[in-house]
Coordinates of N, CA and C in Angstrom, one line a residue:
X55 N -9.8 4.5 15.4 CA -9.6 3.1 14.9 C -8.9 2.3 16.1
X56 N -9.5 1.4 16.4 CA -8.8 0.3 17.2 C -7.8 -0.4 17.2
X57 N -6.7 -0.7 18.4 CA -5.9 -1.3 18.3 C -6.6 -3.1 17.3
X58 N -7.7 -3.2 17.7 CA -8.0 -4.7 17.3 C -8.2 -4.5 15.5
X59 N -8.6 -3.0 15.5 CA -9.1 -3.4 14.3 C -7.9 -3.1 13.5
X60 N -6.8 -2.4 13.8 CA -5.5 -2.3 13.0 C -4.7 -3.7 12.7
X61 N -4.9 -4.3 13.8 CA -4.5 -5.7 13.6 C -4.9 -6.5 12.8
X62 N -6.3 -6.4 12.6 CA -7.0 -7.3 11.8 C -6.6 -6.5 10.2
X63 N -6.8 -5.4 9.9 CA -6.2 -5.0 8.6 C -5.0 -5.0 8.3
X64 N -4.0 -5.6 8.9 CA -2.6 -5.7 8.9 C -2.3 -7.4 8.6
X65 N -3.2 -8.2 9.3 CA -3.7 -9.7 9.5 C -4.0 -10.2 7.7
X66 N -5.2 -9.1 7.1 CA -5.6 -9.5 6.1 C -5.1 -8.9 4.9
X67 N -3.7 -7.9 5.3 CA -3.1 -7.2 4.3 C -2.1 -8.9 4.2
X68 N -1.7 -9.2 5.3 CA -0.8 -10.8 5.3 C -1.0 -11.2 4.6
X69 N -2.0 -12.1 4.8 CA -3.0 -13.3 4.4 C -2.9 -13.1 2.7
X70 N -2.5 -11.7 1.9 CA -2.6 -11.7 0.5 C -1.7 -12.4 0.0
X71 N -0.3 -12.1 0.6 CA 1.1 -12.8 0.1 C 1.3 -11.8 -0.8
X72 N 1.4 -10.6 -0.9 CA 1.7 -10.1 -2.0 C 3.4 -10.2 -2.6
X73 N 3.9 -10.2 -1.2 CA 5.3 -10.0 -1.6 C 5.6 -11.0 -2.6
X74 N 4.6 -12.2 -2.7 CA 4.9 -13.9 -3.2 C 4.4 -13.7 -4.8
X75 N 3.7 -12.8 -5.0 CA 2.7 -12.3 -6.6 C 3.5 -12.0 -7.7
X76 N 4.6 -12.2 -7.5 CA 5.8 -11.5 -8.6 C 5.3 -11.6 -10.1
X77 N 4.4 -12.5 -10.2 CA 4.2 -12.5 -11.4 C 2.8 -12.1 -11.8
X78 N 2.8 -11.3 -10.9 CA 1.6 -9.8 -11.4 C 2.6 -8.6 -11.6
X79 N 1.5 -8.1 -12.3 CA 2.2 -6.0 -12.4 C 1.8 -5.5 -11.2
X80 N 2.2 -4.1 -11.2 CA 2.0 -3.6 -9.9 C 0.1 -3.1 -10.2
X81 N -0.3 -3.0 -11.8 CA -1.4 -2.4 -12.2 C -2.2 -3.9 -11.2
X82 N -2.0 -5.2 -11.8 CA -2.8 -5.7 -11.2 C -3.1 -6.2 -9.9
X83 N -1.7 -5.9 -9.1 CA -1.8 -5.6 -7.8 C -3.2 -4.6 -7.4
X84 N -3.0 -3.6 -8.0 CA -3.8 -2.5 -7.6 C -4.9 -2.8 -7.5
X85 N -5.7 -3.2 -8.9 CA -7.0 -4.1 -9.0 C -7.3 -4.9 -8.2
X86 N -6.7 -6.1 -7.8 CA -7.1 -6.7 -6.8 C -7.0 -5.9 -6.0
X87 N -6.1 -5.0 -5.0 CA -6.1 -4.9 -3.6 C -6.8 -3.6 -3.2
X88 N -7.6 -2.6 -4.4 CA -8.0 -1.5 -4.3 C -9.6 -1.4 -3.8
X89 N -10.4 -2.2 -4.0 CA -11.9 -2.4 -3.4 C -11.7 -2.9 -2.3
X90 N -11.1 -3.3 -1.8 CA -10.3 -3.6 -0.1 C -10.1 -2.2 0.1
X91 N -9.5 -1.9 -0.1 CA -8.8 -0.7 0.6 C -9.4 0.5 0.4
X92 N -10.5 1.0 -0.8 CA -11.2 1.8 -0.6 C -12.4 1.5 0.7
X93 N -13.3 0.4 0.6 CA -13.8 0.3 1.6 C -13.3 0.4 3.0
X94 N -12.0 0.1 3.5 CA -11.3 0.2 4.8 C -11.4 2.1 4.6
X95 N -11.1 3.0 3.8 CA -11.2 4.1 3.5 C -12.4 4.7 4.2
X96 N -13.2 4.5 3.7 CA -14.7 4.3 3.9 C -15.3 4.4 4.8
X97 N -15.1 3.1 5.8 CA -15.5 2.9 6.7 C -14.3 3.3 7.8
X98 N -13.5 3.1 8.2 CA -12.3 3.8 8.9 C -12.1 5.1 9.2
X99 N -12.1 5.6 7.6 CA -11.8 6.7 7.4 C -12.8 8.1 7.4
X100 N -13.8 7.5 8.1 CA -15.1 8.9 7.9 C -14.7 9.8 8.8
X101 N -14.2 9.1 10.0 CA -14.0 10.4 11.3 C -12.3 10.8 11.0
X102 N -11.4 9.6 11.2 CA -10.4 9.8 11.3 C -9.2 9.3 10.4
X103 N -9.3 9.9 9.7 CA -8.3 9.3 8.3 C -7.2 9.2 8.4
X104 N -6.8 9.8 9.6 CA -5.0 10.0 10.1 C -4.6 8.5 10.9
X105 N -5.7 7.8 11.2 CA -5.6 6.6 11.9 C -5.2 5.4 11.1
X106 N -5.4 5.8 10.0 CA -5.4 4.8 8.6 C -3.9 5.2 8.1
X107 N -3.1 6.2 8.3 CA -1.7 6.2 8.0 C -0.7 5.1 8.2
X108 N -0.3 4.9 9.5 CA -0.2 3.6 10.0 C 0.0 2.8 9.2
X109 N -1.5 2.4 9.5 CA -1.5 0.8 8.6 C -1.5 0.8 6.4
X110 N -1.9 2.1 5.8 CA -1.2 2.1 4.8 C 0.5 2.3 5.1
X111 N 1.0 2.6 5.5 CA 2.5 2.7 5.9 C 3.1 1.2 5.5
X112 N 2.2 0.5 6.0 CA 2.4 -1.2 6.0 C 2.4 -1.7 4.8
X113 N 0.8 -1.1 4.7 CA 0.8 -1.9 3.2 C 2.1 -0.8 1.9
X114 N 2.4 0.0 2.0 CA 3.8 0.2 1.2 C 4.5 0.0 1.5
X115 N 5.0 -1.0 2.8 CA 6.4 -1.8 3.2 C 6.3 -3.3 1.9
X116 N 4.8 -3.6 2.4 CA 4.4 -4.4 1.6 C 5.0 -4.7 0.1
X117 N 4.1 -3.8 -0.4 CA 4.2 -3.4 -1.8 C 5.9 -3.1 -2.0
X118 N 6.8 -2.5 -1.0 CA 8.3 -2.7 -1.8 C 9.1 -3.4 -1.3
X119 N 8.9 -4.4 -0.6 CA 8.9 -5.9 -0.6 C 8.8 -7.1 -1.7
X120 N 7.5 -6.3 -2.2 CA 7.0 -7.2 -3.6 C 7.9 -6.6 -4.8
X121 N 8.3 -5.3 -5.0 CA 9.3 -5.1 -5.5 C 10.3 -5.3 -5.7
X122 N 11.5 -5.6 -4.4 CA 12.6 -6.2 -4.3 C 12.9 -7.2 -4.5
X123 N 11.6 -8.3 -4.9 CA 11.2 -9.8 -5.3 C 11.2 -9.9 -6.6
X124 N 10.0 -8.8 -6.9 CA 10.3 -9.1 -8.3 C 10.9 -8.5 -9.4
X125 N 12.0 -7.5 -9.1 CA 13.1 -6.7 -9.5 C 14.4 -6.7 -9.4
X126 N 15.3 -6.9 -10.0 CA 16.7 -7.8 -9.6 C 17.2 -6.5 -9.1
X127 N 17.2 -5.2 -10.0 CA 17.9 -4.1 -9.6 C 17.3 -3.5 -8.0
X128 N 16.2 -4.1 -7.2 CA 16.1 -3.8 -6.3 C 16.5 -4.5 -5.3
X129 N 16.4 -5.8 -5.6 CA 16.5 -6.6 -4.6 C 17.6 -6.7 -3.7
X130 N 17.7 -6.7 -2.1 CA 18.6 -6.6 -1.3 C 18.7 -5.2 -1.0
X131 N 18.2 -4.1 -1.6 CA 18.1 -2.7 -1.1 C 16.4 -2.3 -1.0
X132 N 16.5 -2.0 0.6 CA 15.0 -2.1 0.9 C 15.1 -0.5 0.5
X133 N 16.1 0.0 0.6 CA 16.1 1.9 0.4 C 15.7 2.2 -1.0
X134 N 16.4 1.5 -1.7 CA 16.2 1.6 -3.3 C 14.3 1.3 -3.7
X135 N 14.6 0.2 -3.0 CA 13.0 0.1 -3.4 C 11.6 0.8 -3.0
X136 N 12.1 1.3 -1.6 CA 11.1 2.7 -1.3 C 11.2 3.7 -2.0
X137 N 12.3 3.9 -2.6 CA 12.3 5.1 -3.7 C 11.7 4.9 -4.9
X138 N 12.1 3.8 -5.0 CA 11.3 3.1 -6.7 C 9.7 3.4 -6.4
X139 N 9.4 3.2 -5.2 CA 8.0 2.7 -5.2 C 7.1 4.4 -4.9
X140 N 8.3 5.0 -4.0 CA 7.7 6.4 -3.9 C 7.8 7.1 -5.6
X141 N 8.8 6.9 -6.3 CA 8.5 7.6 -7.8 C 7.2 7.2 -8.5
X142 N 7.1 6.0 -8.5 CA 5.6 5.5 -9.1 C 4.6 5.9 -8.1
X143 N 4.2 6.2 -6.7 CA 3.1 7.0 -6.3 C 3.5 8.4 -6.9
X144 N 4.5 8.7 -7.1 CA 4.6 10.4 -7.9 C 3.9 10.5 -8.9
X145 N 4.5 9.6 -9.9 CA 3.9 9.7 -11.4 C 2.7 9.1 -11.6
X146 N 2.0 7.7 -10.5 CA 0.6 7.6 -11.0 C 0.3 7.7 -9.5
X147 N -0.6 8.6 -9.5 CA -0.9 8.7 -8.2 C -2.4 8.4 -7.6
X148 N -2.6 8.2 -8.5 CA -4.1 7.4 -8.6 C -4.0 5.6 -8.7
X149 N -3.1 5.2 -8.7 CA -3.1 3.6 -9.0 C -3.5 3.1 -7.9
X150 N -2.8 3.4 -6.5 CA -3.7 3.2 -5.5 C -4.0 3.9 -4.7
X151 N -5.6 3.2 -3.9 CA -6.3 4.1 -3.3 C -6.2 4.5 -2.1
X152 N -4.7 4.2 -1.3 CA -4.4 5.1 -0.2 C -3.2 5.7 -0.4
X153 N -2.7 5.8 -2.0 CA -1.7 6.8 -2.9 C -2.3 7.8 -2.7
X154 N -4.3 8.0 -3.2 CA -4.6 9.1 -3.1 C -5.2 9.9 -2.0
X155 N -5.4 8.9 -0.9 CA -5.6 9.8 0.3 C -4.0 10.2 1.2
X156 N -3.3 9.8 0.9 CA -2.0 10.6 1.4 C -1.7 11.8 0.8
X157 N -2.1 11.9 -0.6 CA -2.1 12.7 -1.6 C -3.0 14.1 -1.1
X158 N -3.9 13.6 -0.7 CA -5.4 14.4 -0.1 C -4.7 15.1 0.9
X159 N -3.8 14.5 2.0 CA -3.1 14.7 2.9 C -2.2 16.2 3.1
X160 N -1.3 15.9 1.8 CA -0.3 16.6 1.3 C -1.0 17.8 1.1
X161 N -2.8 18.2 0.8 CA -3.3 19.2 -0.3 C -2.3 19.2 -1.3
X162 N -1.6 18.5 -2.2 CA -1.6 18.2 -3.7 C -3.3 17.6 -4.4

């Protein structure tokens, strides 16, 4: 995967504003942002799927960002909120779709 092309999925992970969505769930986060990201899977990910860690890395800075926004008991603790966000990839690990290729990762 290319430096150009990591940028541009980083570019268009921006462009969502998620952190700004507080008043979605994280379910309908997932809905919108999962046929994105399966296809980047897809296409990215046929040769080299370790290349794609990275930039999901991002999009879960993301995602507990959007958490610490829209959760008072998070907010101001970015530690807290990676933890919050890592228990919920525990328990649904399918909600999103580069939950389950890290998961793939792990062989869990």
């Amino acid at each position: 995967m290319s430096n150009k092309a990591t940028k541009s999925i980083c570019d268009t992970m921006r462009q969502w504003k998620l952190h700004r969505r507080t008043d979605k769930s994280l379910d309908e986060l997932a809905q919108r942002i999962n046929p994105v990201v399966r296809g980047w899977i897809n296409y990215y990910g046929h040769f080299h799927k370790s290349a794609l860690y990275r930039t999901f890395q991002h999009l879960n800075n993301i995602l507990a960002r959007w958490a610490s926004r829209k959760y008072k008991r998070l907010r101001g603790h970015k530690r807290r909120a990676f933890l919050w966000l890592q228990c919920i990839a525990h328990r649904q690990r399918r909600l999103f779709a580069h939950w389950q290729l890290s998961q793939a990762k792990a062989g869990q």
